[in-house]
Short mmCIF file of N, CA, C and O in Angstrom, two decimals:
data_model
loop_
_atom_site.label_atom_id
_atom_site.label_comp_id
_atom_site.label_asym_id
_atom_site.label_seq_id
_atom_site.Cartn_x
_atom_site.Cartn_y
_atom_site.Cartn_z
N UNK A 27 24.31 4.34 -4.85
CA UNK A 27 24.71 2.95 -4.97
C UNK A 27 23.47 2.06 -4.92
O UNK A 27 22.63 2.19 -4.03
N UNK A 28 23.41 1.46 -5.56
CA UNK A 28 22.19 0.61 -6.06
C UNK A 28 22.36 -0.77 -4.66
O UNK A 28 23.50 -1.08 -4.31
N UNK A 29 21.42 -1.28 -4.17
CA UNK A 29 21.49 -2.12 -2.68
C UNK A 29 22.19 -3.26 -3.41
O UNK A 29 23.34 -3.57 -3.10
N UNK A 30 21.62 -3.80 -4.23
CA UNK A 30 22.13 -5.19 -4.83
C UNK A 30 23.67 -5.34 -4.65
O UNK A 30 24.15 -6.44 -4.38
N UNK A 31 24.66 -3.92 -4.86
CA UNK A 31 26.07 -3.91 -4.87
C UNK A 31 26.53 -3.85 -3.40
O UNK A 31 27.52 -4.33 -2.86
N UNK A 32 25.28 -2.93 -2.82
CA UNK A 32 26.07 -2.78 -0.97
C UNK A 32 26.36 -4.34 -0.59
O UNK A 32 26.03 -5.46 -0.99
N UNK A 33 27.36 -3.60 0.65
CA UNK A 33 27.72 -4.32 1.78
C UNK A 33 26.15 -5.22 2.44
O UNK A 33 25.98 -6.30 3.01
N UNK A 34 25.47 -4.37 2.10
CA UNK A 34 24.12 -4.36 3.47
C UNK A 34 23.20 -6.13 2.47
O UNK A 34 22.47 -7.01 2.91
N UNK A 35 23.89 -5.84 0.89
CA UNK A 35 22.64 -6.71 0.48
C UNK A 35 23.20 -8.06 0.99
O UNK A 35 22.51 -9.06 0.82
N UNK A 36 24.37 -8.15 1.58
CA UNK A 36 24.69 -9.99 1.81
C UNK A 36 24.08 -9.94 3.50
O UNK A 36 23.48 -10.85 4.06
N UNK A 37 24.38 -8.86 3.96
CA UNK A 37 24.22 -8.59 5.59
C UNK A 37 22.95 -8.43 6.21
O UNK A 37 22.74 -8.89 7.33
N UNK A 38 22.13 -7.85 5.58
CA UNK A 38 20.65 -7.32 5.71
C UNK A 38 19.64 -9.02 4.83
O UNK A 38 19.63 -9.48 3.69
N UNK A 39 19.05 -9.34 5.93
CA UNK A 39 17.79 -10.24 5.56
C UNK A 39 16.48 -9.69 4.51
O UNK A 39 15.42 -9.38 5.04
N UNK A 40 16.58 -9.63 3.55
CA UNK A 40 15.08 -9.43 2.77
C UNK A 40 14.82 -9.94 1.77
O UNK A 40 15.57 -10.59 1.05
N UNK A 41 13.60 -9.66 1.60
CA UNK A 41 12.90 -10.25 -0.02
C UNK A 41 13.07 -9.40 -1.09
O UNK A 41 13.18 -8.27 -0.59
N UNK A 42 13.13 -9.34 -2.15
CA UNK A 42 13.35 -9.21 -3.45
C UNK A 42 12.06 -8.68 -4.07
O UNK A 42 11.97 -9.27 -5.15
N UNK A 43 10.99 -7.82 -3.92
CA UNK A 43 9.96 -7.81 -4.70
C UNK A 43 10.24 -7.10 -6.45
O UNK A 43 11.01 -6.14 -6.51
N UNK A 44 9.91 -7.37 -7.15
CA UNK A 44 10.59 -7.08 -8.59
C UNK A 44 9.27 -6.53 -8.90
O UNK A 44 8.46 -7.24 -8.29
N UNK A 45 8.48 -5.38 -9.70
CA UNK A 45 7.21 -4.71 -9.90
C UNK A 45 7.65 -4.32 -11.56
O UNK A 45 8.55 -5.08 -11.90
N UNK A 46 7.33 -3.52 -12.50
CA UNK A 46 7.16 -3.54 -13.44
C UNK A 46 7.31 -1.98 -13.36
O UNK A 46 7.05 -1.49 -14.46
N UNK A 47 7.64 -1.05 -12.44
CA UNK A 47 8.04 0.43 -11.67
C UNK A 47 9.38 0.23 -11.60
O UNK A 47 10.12 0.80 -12.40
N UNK A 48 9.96 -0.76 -10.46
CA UNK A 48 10.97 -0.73 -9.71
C UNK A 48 11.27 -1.85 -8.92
O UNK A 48 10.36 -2.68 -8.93
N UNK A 49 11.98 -2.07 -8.43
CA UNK A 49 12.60 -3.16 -7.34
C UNK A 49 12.58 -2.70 -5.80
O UNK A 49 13.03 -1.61 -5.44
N UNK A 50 12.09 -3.50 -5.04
CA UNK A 50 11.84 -3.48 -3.65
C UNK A 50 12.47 -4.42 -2.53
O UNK A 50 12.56 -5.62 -2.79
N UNK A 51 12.81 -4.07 -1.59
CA UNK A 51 13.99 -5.10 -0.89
C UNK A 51 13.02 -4.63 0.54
O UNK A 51 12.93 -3.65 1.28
N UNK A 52 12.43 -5.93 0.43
CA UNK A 52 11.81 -5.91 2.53
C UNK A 52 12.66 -6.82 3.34
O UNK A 52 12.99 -8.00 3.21
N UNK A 53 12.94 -5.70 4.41
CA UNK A 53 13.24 -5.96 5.38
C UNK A 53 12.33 -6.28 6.80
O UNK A 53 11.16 -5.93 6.59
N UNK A 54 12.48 -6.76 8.00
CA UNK A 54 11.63 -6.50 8.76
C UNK A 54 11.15 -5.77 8.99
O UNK A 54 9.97 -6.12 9.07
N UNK A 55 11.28 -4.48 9.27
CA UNK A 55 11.22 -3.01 9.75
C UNK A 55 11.12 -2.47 8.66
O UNK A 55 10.03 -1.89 8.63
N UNK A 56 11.89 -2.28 7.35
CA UNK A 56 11.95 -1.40 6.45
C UNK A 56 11.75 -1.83 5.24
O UNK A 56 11.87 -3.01 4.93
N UNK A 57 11.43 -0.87 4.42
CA UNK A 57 12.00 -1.04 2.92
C UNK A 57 12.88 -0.26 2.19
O UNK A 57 13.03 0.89 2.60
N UNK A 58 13.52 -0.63 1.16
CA UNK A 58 14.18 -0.11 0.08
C UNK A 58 13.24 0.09 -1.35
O UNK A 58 12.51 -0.82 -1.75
N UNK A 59 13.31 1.08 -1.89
CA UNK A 59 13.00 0.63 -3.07
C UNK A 59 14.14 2.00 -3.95
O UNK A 59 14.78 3.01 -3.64
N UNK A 60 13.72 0.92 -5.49
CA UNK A 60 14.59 1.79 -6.03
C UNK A 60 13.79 1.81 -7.41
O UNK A 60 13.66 0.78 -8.07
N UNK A 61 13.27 3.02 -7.81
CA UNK A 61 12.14 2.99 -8.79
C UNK A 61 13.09 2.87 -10.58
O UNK A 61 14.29 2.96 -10.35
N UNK A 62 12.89 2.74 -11.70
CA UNK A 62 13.12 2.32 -12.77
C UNK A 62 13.45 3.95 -13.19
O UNK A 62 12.78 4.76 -12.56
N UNK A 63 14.15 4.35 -13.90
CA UNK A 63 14.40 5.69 -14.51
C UNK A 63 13.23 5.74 -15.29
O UNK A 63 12.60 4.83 -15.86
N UNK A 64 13.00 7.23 -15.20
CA UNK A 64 11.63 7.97 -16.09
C UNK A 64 10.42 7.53 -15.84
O UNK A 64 9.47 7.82 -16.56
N UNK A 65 10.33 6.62 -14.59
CA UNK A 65 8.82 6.28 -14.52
C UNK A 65 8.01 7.68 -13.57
O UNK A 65 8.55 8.53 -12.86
N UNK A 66 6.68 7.49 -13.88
CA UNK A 66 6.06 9.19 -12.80
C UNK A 66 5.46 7.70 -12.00
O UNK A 66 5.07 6.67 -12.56
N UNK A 67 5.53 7.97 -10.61
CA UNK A 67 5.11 7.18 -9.01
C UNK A 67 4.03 7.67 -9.18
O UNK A 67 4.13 8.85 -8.86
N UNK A 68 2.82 7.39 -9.58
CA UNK A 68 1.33 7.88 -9.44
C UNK A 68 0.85 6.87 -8.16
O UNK A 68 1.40 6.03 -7.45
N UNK A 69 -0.49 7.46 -8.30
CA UNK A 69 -1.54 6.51 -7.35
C UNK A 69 -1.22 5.29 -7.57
O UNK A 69 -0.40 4.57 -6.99
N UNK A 70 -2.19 4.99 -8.80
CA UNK A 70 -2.01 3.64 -9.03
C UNK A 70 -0.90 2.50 -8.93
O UNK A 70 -0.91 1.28 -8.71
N UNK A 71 0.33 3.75 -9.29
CA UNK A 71 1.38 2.26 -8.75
C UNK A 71 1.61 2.20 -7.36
O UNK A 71 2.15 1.22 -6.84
N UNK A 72 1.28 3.11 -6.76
CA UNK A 72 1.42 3.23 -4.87
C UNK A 72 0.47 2.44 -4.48
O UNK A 72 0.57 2.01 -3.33
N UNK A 73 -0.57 2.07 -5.22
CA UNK A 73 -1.88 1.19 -4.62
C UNK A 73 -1.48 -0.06 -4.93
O UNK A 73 -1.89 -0.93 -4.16
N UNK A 74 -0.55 -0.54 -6.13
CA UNK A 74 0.10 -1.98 -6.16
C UNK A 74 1.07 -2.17 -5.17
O UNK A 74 1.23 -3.19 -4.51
N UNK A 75 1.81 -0.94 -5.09
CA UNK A 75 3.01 -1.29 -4.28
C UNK A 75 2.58 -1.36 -2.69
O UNK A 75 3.24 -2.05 -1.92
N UNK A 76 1.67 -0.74 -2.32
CA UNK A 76 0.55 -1.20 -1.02
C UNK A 76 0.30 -2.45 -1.08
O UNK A 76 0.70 -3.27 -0.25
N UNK A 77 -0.36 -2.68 -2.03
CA UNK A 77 -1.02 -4.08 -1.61
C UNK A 77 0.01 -5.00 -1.84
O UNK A 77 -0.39 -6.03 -1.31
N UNK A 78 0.97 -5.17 -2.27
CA UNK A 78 2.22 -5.84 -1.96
C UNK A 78 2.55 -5.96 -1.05
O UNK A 78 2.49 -7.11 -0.60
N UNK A 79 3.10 -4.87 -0.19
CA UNK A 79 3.26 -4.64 1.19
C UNK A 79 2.59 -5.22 2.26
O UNK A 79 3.13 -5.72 3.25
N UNK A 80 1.00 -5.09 1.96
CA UNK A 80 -0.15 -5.40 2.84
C UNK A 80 -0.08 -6.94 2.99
O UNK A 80 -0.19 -7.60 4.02
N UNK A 81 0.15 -7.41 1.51
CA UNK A 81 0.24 -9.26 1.22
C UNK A 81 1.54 -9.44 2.10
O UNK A 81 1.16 -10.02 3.11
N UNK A 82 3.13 -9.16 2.21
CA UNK A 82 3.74 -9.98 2.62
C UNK A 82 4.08 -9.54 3.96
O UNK A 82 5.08 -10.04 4.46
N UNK A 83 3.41 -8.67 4.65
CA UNK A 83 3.91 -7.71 6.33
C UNK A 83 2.43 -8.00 6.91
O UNK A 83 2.37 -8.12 8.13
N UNK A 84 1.26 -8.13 6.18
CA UNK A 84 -0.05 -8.19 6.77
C UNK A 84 -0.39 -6.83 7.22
O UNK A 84 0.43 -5.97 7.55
N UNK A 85 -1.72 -6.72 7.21
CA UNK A 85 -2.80 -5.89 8.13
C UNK A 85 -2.01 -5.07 9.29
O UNK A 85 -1.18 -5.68 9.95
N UNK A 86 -2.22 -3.93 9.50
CA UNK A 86 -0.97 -3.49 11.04
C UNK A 86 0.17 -3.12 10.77
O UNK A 86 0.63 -2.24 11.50
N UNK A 87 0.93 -3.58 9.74
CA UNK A 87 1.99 -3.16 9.70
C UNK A 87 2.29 -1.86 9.70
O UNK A 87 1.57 -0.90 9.44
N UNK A 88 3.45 -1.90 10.01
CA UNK A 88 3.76 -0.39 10.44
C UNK A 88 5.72 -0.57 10.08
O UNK A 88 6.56 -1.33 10.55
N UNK A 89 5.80 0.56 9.05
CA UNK A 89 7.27 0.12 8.49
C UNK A 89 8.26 1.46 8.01
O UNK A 89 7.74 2.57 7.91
N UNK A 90 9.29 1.30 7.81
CA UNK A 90 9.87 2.72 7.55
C UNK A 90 10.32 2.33 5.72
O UNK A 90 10.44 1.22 5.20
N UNK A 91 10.46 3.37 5.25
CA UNK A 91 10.72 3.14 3.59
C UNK A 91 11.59 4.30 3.14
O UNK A 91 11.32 5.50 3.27
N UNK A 92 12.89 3.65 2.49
CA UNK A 92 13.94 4.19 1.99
C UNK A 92 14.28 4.74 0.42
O UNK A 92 15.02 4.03 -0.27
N UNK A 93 13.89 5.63 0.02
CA UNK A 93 13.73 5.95 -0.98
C UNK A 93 15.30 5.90 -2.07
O UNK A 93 15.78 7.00 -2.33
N UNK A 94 15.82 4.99 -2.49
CA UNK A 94 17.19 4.97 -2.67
C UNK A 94 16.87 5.38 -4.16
O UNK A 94 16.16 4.69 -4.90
N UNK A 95 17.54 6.73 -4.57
CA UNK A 95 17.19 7.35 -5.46
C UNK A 95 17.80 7.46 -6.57
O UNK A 95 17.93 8.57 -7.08
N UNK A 96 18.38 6.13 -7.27
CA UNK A 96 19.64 6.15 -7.78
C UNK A 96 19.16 6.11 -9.45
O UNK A 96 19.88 5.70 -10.37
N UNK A 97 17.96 6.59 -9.58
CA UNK A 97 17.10 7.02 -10.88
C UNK A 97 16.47 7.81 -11.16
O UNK A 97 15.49 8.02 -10.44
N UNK A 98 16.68 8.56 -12.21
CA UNK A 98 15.35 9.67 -11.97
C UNK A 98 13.93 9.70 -12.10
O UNK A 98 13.61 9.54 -13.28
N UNK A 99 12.87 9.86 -11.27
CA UNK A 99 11.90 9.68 -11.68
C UNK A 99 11.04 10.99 -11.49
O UNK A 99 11.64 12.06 -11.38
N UNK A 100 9.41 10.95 -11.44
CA UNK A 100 8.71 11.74 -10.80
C UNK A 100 7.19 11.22 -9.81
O UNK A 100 6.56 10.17 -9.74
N UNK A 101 7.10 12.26 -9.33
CA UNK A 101 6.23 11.90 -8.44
C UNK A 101 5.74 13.25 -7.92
O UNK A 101 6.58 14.12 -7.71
N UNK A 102 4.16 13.57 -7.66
CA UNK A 102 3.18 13.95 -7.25
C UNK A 102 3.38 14.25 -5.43
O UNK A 102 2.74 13.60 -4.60
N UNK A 103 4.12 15.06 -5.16
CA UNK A 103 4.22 15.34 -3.36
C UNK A 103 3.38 14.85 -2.67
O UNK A 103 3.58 14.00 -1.80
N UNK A 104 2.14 15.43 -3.04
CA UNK A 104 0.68 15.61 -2.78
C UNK A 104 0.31 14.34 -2.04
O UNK A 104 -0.16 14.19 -0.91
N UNK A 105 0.76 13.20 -3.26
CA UNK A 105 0.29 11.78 -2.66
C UNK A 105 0.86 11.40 -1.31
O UNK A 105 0.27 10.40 -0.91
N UNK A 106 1.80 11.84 -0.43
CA UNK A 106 2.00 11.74 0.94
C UNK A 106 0.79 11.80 1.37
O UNK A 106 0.20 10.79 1.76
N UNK A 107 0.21 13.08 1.34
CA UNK A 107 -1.20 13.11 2.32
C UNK A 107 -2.02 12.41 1.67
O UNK A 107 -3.16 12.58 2.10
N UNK A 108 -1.95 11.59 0.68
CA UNK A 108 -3.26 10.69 0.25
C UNK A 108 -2.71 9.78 0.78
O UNK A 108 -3.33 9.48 1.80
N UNK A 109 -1.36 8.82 0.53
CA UNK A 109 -0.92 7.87 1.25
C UNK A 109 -1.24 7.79 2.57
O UNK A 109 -1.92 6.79 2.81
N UNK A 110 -0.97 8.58 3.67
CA UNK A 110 -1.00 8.73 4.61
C UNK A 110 -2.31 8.54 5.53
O UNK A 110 -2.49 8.12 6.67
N UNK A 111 -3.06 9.00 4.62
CA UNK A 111 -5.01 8.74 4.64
C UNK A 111 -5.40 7.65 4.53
O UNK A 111 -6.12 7.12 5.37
N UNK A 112 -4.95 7.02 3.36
CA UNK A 112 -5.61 5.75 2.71
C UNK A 112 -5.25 4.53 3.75
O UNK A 112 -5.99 3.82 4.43
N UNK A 113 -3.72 4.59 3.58
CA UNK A 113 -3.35 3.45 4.30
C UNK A 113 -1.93 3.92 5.72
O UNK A 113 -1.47 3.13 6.55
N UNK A 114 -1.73 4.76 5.63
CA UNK A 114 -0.47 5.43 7.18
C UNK A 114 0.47 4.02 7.41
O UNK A 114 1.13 4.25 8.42
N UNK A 115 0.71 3.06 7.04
CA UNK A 115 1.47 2.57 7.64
C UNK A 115 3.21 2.85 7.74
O UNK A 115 3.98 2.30 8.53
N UNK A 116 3.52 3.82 6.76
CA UNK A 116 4.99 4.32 6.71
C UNK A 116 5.34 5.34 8.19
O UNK A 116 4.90 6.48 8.22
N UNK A 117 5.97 4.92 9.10
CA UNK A 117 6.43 5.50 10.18
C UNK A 117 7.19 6.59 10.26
O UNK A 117 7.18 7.51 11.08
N UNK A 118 8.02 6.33 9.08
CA UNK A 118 9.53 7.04 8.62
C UNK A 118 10.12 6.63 7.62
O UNK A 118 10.33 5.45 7.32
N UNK A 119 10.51 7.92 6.86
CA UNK A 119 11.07 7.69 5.64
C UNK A 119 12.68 8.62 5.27
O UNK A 119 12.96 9.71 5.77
N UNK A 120 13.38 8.03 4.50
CA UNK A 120 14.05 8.48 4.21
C UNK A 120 14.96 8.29 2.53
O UNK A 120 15.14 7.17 2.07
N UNK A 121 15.43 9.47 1.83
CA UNK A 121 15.66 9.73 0.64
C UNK A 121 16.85 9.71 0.42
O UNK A 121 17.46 10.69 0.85
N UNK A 122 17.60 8.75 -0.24
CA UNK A 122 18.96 8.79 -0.71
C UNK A 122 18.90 9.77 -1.61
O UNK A 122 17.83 9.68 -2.21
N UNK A 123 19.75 10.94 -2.11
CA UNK A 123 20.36 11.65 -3.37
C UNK A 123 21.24 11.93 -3.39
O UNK A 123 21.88 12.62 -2.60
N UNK A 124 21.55 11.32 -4.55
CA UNK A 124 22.79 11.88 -5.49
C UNK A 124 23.37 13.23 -6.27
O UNK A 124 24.48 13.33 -6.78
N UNK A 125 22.37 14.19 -6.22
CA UNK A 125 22.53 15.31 -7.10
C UNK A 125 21.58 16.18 -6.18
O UNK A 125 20.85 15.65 -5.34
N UNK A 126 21.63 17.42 -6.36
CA UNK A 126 21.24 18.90 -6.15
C UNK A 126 19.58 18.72 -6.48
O UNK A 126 18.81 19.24 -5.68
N UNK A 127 19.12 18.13 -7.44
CA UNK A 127 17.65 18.36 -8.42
C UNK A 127 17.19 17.11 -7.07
O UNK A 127 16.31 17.47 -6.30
N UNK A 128 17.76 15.86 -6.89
CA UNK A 128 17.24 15.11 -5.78
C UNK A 128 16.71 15.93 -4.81
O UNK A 128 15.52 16.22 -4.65
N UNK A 129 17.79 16.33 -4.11
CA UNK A 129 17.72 16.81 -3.15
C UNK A 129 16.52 17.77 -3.07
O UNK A 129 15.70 17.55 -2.17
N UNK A 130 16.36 18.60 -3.75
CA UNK A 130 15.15 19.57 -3.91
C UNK A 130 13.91 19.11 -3.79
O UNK A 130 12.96 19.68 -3.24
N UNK A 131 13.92 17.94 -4.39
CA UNK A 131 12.53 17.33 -4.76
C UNK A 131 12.44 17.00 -3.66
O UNK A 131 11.43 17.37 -3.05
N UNK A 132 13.30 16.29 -3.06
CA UNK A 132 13.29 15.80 -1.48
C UNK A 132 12.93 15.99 -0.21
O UNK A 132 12.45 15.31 0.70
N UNK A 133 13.49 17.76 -0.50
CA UNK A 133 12.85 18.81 0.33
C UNK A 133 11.78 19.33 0.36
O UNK A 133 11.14 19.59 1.38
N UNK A 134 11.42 19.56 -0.91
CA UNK A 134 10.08 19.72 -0.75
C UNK A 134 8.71 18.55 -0.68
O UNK A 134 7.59 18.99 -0.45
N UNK A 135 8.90 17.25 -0.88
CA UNK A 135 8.14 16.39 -0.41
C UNK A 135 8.15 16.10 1.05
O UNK A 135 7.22 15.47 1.55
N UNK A 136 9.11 16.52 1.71
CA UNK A 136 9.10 16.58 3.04
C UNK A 136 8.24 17.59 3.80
O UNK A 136 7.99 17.58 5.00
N UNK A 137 7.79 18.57 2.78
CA UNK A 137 6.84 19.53 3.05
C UNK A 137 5.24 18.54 3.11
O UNK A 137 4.20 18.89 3.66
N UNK A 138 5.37 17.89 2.72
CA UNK A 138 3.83 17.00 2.78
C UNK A 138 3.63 15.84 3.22
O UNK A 138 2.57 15.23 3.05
N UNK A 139 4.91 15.25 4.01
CA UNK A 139 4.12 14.48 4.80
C UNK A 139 4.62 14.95 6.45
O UNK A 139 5.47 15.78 6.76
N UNK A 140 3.73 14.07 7.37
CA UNK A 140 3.80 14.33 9.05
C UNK A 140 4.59 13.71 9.30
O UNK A 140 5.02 14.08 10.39
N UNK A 141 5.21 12.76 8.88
CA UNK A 141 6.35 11.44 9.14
C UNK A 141 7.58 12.12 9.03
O UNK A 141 7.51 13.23 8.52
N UNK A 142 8.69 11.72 9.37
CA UNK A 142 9.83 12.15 9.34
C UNK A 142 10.34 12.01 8.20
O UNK A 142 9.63 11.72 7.23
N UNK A 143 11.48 12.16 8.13
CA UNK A 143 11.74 12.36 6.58
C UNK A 143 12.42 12.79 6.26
O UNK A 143 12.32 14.00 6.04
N UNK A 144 13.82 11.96 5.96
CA UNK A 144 15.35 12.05 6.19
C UNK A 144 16.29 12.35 5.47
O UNK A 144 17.20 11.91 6.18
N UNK A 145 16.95 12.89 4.31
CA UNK A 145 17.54 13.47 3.13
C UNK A 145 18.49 12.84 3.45
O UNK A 145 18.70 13.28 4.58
N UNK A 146 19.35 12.00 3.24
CA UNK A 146 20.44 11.48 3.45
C UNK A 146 21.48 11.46 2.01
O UNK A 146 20.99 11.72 0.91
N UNK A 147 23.11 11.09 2.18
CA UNK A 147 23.99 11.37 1.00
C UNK A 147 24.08 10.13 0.56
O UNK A 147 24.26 10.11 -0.65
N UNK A 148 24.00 8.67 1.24
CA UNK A 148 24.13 7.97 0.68
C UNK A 148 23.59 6.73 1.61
O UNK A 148 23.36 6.83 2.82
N UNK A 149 23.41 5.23 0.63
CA UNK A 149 22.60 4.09 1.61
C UNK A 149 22.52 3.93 2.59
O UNK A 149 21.46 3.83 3.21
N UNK A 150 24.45 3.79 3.36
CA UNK A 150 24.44 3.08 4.72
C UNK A 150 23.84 4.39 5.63
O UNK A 150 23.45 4.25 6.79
N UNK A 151 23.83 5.35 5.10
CA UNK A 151 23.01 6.75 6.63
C UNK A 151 22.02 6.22 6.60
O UNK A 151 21.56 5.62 7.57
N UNK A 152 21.19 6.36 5.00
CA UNK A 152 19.67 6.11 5.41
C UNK A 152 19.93 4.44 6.20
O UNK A 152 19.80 4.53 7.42
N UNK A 153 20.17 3.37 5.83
CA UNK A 153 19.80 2.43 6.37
C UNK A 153 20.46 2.40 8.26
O UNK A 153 19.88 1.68 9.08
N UNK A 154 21.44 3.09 8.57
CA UNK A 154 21.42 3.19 9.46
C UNK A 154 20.67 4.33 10.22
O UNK A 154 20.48 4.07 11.40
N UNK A 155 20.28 5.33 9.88
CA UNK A 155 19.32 6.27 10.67
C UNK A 155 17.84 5.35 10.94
O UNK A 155 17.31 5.35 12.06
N UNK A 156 17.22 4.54 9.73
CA UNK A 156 16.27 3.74 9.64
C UNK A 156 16.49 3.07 11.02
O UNK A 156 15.78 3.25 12.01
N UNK A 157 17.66 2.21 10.93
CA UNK A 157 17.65 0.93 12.40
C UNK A 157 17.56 2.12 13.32
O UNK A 157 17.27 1.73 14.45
N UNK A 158 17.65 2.87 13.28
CA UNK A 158 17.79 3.62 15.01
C UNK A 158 16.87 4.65 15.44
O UNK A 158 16.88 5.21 16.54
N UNK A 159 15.92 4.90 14.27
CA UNK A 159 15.06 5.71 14.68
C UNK A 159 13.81 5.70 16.07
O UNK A 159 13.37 4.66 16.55
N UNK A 160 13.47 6.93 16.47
CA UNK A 160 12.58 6.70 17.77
C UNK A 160 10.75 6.02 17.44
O UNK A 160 10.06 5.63 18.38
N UNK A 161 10.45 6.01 16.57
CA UNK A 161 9.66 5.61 15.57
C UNK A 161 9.16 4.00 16.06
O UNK A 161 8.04 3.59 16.38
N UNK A 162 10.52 3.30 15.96
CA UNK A 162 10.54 1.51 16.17
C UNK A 162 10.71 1.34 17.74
O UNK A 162 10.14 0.37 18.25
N UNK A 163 11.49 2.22 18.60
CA UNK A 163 11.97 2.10 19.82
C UNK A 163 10.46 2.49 20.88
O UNK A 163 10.59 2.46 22.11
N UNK A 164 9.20 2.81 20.29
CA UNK A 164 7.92 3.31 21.10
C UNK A 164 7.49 1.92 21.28
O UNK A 164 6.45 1.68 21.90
#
């Protein structure tokens, strides 16, 4: 389910970031994003979508990010541990899927990063596992 239709988008406070990848919904604590079908998530768009991040949360931040997967795309595992290097501010993450091929991919990107990293069936888990994780409560 795409956020714009949830319950959560009238209920949940955030901004709207719109990228030329995908659409991004910040929250205090978290994000959503939901990437564009057939795009590949390389570096380079992780280094825009950083410095996005960096511009409207500032320096320090420290945030959890919801991978709502309601497109297919691709992406490079690997870049966890570059992410994680460059800039670490993702605390916890978690992956909406819809299908079997999600899920896989899911699993195994969970193989590369140290962060948690949550496979969930649908929005409201991830966004509620997000509010409650031990992550925000330290």
């Amino acid at each position: 389910m795409n956020f714009e239709k949830s319950n959560y988008f009238k209920l949940l406070n955030h901004k709207k970031l719109a990228l030329s990848f995908g659409d991004f919904y910040l929250m205090d604590r978290f994000i959503i994003s939901e990437l564009h079908e057939g795009i590949h998530f390389d570096w380079d768009k992780i280094q825009v979508l950083a410095a996005e991040l960096i511009r409207h949360y500032g320096y320090g931040l420290k945030i959890g990010y919801i991978s709502n997967r309601i497109n297919p795309y691709s992406l490079d595992p690997h870049l966890w541990t570059q992410f994680n290097q460059e800039f670490g501010f993702i605390i916890a993450s978690a992956a909406v899927v819809y299908d079997d091929i999600s899920y896989m991919n899911a699993t195994l990107e969970k193989q590369f990063t140290s962060n948690s990293l949550k496979r969930c069936s649908s929005l409201e888990e991830a966004i509620y596992w997000m509010q409650n994780i031990e992550e925000f409560k330290i």
